[in-house]
Structure formats: structure tokens, C-alpha cells
Short mmCIF file of N, CA, C and O in Angstrom, two decimals:
data_model
loop_
_atom_site.label_atom_id
_atom_site.label_comp_id
_atom_site.label_asym_id
_atom_site.label_seq_id
_atom_site.Cartn_x
_atom_site.Cartn_y
_atom_site.Cartn_z
N UNK A 680 0.66 -1.18 0.06
CA UNK A 680 -0.07 -0.04 0.05
C UNK A 680 0.96 1.33 0.05
O UNK A 680 1.77 1.26 0.88
N UNK A 681 0.55 2.13 -0.66
CA UNK A 681 1.28 3.34 -0.79
C UNK A 681 1.37 4.24 0.35
O UNK A 681 2.14 5.20 0.45
N UNK A 682 0.52 4.37 1.40
CA UNK A 682 0.22 5.03 2.33
C UNK A 682 1.20 4.43 3.44
O UNK A 682 0.76 2.98 4.00
N UNK A 683 2.28 4.91 3.96
CA UNK A 683 3.12 4.26 5.24
C UNK A 683 3.01 5.14 6.46
O UNK A 683 2.73 6.21 6.47
N UNK A 684 2.60 4.55 7.44
CA UNK A 684 2.36 4.96 8.82
C UNK A 684 3.57 4.95 9.63
O UNK A 684 4.20 3.87 9.86
N UNK A 685 4.00 6.16 10.05
CA UNK A 685 5.25 6.23 10.95
C UNK A 685 5.03 6.60 12.30
O UNK A 685 5.72 7.14 13.09
N UNK A 686 3.88 5.76 12.94
CA UNK A 686 3.46 5.94 14.46
C UNK A 686 4.98 5.56 15.22
O UNK A 686 5.25 6.43 16.31
N UNK A 687 5.44 4.58 14.69
CA UNK A 687 6.80 4.02 15.69
C UNK A 687 7.77 5.11 15.63
O UNK A 687 8.54 5.12 16.62
N UNK A 688 8.15 5.72 14.63
CA UNK A 688 8.91 7.06 14.69
C UNK A 688 8.57 7.87 15.75
O UNK A 688 9.44 8.33 16.45
N UNK A 689 7.38 8.34 15.70
CA UNK A 689 6.97 9.52 16.54
C UNK A 689 6.93 8.69 17.97
O UNK A 689 7.52 9.36 19.08
N UNK A 690 6.74 7.64 18.20
CA UNK A 690 6.83 6.82 19.57
C UNK A 690 8.08 7.11 20.26
O UNK A 690 8.43 7.29 21.34
N UNK A 691 9.02 6.70 19.13
CA UNK A 691 10.35 6.63 19.47
C UNK A 691 11.00 8.20 20.02
O UNK A 691 11.83 8.30 20.99
N UNK A 692 10.51 9.01 19.09
CA UNK A 692 10.68 10.48 19.41
C UNK A 692 10.42 11.09 20.90
O UNK A 692 10.88 11.81 21.35
N UNK A 693 9.20 10.47 21.17
CA UNK A 693 8.39 10.94 22.38
C UNK A 693 8.77 10.13 23.35
O UNK A 693 8.49 10.14 24.54
N UNK A 694 9.50 8.89 23.28
CA UNK A 694 9.85 8.01 24.04
C UNK A 694 8.60 7.58 25.01
O UNK A 694 8.58 7.50 26.21
N UNK A 695 7.72 6.81 24.26
CA UNK A 695 6.39 6.60 24.62
C UNK A 695 6.20 4.98 24.30
O UNK A 695 6.75 4.84 23.19
N UNK A 696 5.62 4.29 24.92
CA UNK A 696 5.15 3.03 24.58
C UNK A 696 3.73 2.77 23.55
O UNK A 696 3.10 3.84 23.94
N UNK A 697 3.78 1.81 23.18
CA UNK A 697 2.42 1.65 22.38
C UNK A 697 1.32 1.73 23.43
O UNK A 697 0.41 2.16 23.20
N UNK A 698 1.39 1.03 24.60
CA UNK A 698 0.63 0.83 25.40
C UNK A 698 0.11 2.27 26.15
O UNK A 698 -0.99 2.54 26.40
N UNK A 699 1.11 3.08 26.23
CA UNK A 699 1.07 4.33 26.85
C UNK A 699 0.08 5.27 25.93
O UNK A 699 -0.86 6.08 26.15
N UNK A 700 0.31 5.10 24.53
CA UNK A 700 -0.16 6.01 23.71
C UNK A 700 -1.86 5.36 23.47
O UNK A 700 -2.68 6.05 23.26
N UNK A 701 -1.69 4.02 23.41
CA UNK A 701 -3.12 3.67 23.30
C UNK A 701 -3.97 4.04 24.40
O UNK A 701 -4.97 4.46 24.08
N UNK A 702 -3.62 4.22 25.68
CA UNK A 702 -4.32 4.52 26.61
C UNK A 702 -4.63 6.12 26.67
O UNK A 702 -5.77 6.39 26.86
N UNK A 703 -3.76 6.63 26.35
CA UNK A 703 -3.86 8.22 26.20
C UNK A 703 -4.62 8.58 25.00
O UNK A 703 -5.55 9.74 25.08
N UNK A 704 -4.95 7.76 23.96
CA UNK A 704 -5.77 8.05 22.73
C UNK A 704 -7.11 7.55 23.07
O UNK A 704 -8.11 8.37 22.28
N UNK A 705 -7.23 6.48 23.54
CA UNK A 705 -8.34 5.68 24.08
C UNK A 705 -8.65 4.70 23.02
O UNK A 705 -10.06 4.39 22.76
N UNK A 706 -7.75 4.18 22.54
CA UNK A 706 -8.00 2.90 21.67
C UNK A 706 -7.24 1.66 22.34
O UNK A 706 -6.41 1.91 23.19
N UNK A 707 -7.59 0.54 21.87
CA UNK A 707 -6.81 -0.71 22.18
C UNK A 707 -5.61 -0.85 21.92
O UNK A 707 -5.51 -0.32 20.66
N UNK A 708 -4.78 -1.35 22.60
CA UNK A 708 -3.29 -1.59 21.95
C UNK A 708 -3.44 -2.21 20.66
O UNK A 708 -2.38 -2.09 19.60
N UNK A 709 -4.48 -3.67 20.51
CA UNK A 709 -4.39 -4.21 19.32
C UNK A 709 -4.96 -3.27 18.11
O UNK A 709 -4.19 -3.57 17.02
N UNK A 710 -5.94 -2.56 18.30
CA UNK A 710 -6.16 -1.50 17.27
C UNK A 710 -5.03 -0.53 16.87
O UNK A 710 -4.90 -0.19 15.74
N UNK A 711 -4.35 -0.07 17.94
CA UNK A 711 -3.22 0.54 17.49
C UNK A 711 -2.21 0.07 16.67
O UNK A 711 -1.56 0.40 15.93
N UNK A 712 -1.83 -1.31 17.19
CA UNK A 712 -0.97 -2.36 16.39
C UNK A 712 -1.22 -2.38 15.02
O UNK A 712 -0.50 -2.27 14.12
N UNK A 713 -2.52 -2.53 14.70
CA UNK A 713 -2.98 -2.66 13.29
C UNK A 713 -2.90 -1.38 12.58
O UNK A 713 -2.20 -1.67 11.28
N UNK A 714 -2.78 -0.56 13.15
CA UNK A 714 -2.67 1.05 12.53
C UNK A 714 -1.18 1.17 12.21
O UNK A 714 -0.77 1.52 11.13
N UNK A 715 -0.52 1.03 13.36
CA UNK A 715 0.82 1.08 13.26
C UNK A 715 1.87 0.32 12.31
O UNK A 715 2.58 0.82 11.76
N UNK A 716 1.20 -0.91 12.31
CA UNK A 716 1.89 -2.04 11.04
C UNK A 716 1.37 -1.83 9.95
O UNK A 716 1.79 -2.45 8.82
N UNK A 717 0.59 -0.97 9.56
CA UNK A 717 0.17 -0.66 8.27
C UNK A 717 -1.17 -1.50 7.61
O UNK A 717 -1.17 -1.61 6.45
N UNK A 718 -1.81 -2.29 8.68
CA UNK A 718 -2.62 -3.13 8.08
C UNK A 718 -4.11 -2.48 8.17
O UNK A 718 -5.08 -3.17 7.58
N UNK A 719 -4.10 -1.50 8.62
CA UNK A 719 -5.35 -0.82 9.04
C UNK A 719 -5.97 -0.20 7.49
O UNK A 719 -4.98 0.19 6.60
N UNK A 720 -7.24 -0.54 7.03
CA UNK A 720 -7.85 -0.24 5.59
C UNK A 720 -8.17 1.50 5.75
O UNK A 720 -8.35 2.02 4.71
N UNK A 721 -8.55 1.89 6.98
CA UNK A 721 -8.94 3.36 7.22
C UNK A 721 -8.64 3.54 8.47
O UNK A 721 -8.29 3.18 9.27
N UNK A 722 -8.72 5.17 8.68
CA UNK A 722 -8.54 5.69 10.19
C UNK A 722 -9.35 6.72 10.27
O UNK A 722 -9.46 7.42 9.41
N UNK A 723 -10.20 6.81 11.41
CA UNK A 723 -10.96 7.97 11.60
C UNK A 723 -10.16 9.36 12.00
O UNK A 723 -9.26 9.07 12.63
N UNK A 724 -10.93 10.50 11.33
CA UNK A 724 -10.25 11.52 11.67
C UNK A 724 -10.16 11.84 13.28
O UNK A 724 -9.12 12.61 13.61
N UNK A 725 -11.02 11.50 14.05
CA UNK A 725 -10.98 11.57 15.47
C UNK A 725 -9.91 10.93 15.88
O UNK A 725 -9.22 11.41 17.22
N UNK A 726 -9.58 9.86 15.41
CA UNK A 726 -8.47 8.86 16.08
C UNK A 726 -7.05 9.66 15.59
O UNK A 726 -6.29 9.78 16.54
N UNK A 727 -7.14 9.99 14.17
CA UNK A 727 -5.69 10.58 13.94
C UNK A 727 -5.82 12.13 14.74
O UNK A 727 -4.62 12.18 15.15
N UNK A 728 -6.60 12.80 14.93
CA UNK A 728 -6.60 14.06 15.74
C UNK A 728 -6.14 13.67 17.09
O UNK A 728 -5.19 14.40 17.75
N UNK A 729 -6.57 12.66 17.61
CA UNK A 729 -6.05 12.20 19.07
C UNK A 729 -4.78 11.76 19.15
O UNK A 729 -3.83 12.18 20.06
N UNK A 730 -4.38 10.93 17.92
CA UNK A 730 -2.92 11.04 17.84
C UNK A 730 -1.92 11.94 17.96
O UNK A 730 -1.04 12.10 18.59
N UNK A 731 -2.31 12.85 17.11
CA UNK A 731 -1.46 14.15 16.75
C UNK A 731 -1.61 14.87 18.23
O UNK A 731 -0.47 15.45 18.60
N UNK A 732 -2.38 15.06 18.77
CA UNK A 732 -2.58 15.75 20.15
C UNK A 732 -1.72 15.06 21.13
O UNK A 732 -1.00 15.94 21.71
N UNK A 733 -1.69 13.87 21.43
CA UNK A 733 -0.85 13.19 22.42
C UNK A 733 0.33 13.08 21.96
O UNK A 733 1.37 13.54 22.88
N UNK A 734 0.89 12.99 20.64
CA UNK A 734 2.30 13.04 20.10
C UNK A 734 2.72 14.33 19.89
O UNK A 734 3.82 14.42 19.43
N UNK A 735 1.79 15.34 20.03
CA UNK A 735 2.04 16.74 19.66
C UNK A 735 2.95 16.80 18.38
O UNK A 735 4.14 17.20 18.03
N UNK A 736 2.21 16.43 17.05
CA UNK A 736 2.81 16.42 15.98
C UNK A 736 1.52 16.62 14.96
O UNK A 736 0.46 16.83 15.29
N UNK A 737 1.80 16.74 13.80
CA UNK A 737 1.02 16.82 12.50
C UNK A 737 0.64 15.64 11.69
O UNK A 737 1.41 14.67 11.95
N UNK A 738 -0.74 15.41 11.19
CA UNK A 738 -0.97 14.24 10.52
C UNK A 738 0.08 14.01 9.53
O UNK A 738 0.66 12.62 9.38
N UNK A 739 1.03 14.73 8.91
CA UNK A 739 2.11 14.56 7.82
C UNK A 739 3.11 13.73 8.61
O UNK A 739 3.90 13.25 8.03
N UNK A 740 3.39 13.95 10.17
CA UNK A 740 4.60 13.34 10.56
C UNK A 740 3.90 11.88 11.01
O UNK A 740 4.89 10.87 11.09
N UNK A 741 2.82 11.37 10.49
CA UNK A 741 2.20 10.07 11.10
C UNK A 741 2.07 9.22 9.80
O UNK A 741 2.06 7.87 9.74
N UNK A 742 1.77 9.96 8.78
CA UNK A 742 1.28 9.31 7.30
C UNK A 742 2.04 9.95 6.29
O UNK A 742 2.36 11.15 6.26
N UNK A 743 2.59 9.15 5.27
CA UNK A 743 3.30 9.59 4.18
C UNK A 743 2.85 8.70 2.94
O UNK A 743 2.54 7.61 3.17
N UNK A 744 3.09 9.21 1.70
CA UNK A 744 2.61 8.33 0.45
C UNK A 744 3.97 8.03 0.01
O UNK A 744 4.96 9.06 -0.15
N UNK A 745 4.15 7.01 -0.37
CA UNK A 745 5.14 6.22 -1.35
C UNK A 745 4.61 5.73 -2.67
O UNK A 745 3.76 4.96 -2.35
N UNK A 746 5.26 6.10 -3.80
CA UNK A 746 4.70 5.43 -5.17
C UNK A 746 5.05 3.96 -4.78
O UNK A 746 6.06 3.65 -4.33
N UNK A 747 4.12 3.18 -5.30
CA UNK A 747 4.34 1.76 -5.43
C UNK A 747 5.22 1.59 -6.58
O UNK A 747 5.34 2.08 -7.43
N UNK A 748 5.78 0.44 -6.42
CA UNK A 748 6.88 -0.18 -7.20
C UNK A 748 5.92 -0.62 -8.57
O UNK A 748 5.20 -1.22 -8.40
N UNK A 749 6.62 -0.28 -9.70
CA UNK A 749 5.70 -0.31 -10.80
C UNK A 749 5.78 -1.93 -11.11
O UNK A 749 4.77 -2.44 -11.51
N UNK A 750 6.87 -2.63 -10.80
CA UNK A 750 6.71 -4.09 -10.97
C UNK A 750 5.92 -4.97 -9.85
O UNK A 750 5.21 -5.80 -10.18
N UNK A 751 5.92 -4.22 -8.60
CA UNK A 751 5.07 -4.77 -7.72
C UNK A 751 3.74 -4.25 -7.17
O UNK A 751 2.99 -4.84 -6.52
N UNK A 752 3.40 -3.34 -7.93
CA UNK A 752 2.31 -2.67 -7.65
C UNK A 752 0.84 -2.75 -8.12
O UNK A 752 0.14 -2.64 -7.37
#
């Protein structure tokens, strides 16, 4: 998928665990893992806003687009 999720990068920068982020955002660690590992098909804007608020970042710090490989894509 051409959308890459960089939550792990922001977690490392903020020295925060997945469990702590999930608690502060109000989602389950399992759902956060699905999002963090790029397996989510969608993300609610309310969840994205909560992630940005807790991590003190912009949506573009968490999500980025990468062109798919022409051979693999």
C-alpha cells in the first residue's frame, strides 16, 4: 500500500510505549498495532486528531505517501 504509517517513529521520538499511547488516545493496543503496522484500511479523523494531540505532531508526521513499485504494484 502506498500510504506508510510512521507512528513508531513518533513513539521513539517521544519515548512513549504503544500501551501508553493507546491509553492516552483511547483505543486498544491491538487496534493501535493494526494501524502502526500498516494493516488498517482506514483511520477515523477523530483517532488521527487524538494521535496528533498526544504525540504533539501533525498528520503528515504520522502518514506519508510512497509511490508503489511499478513491478510490484
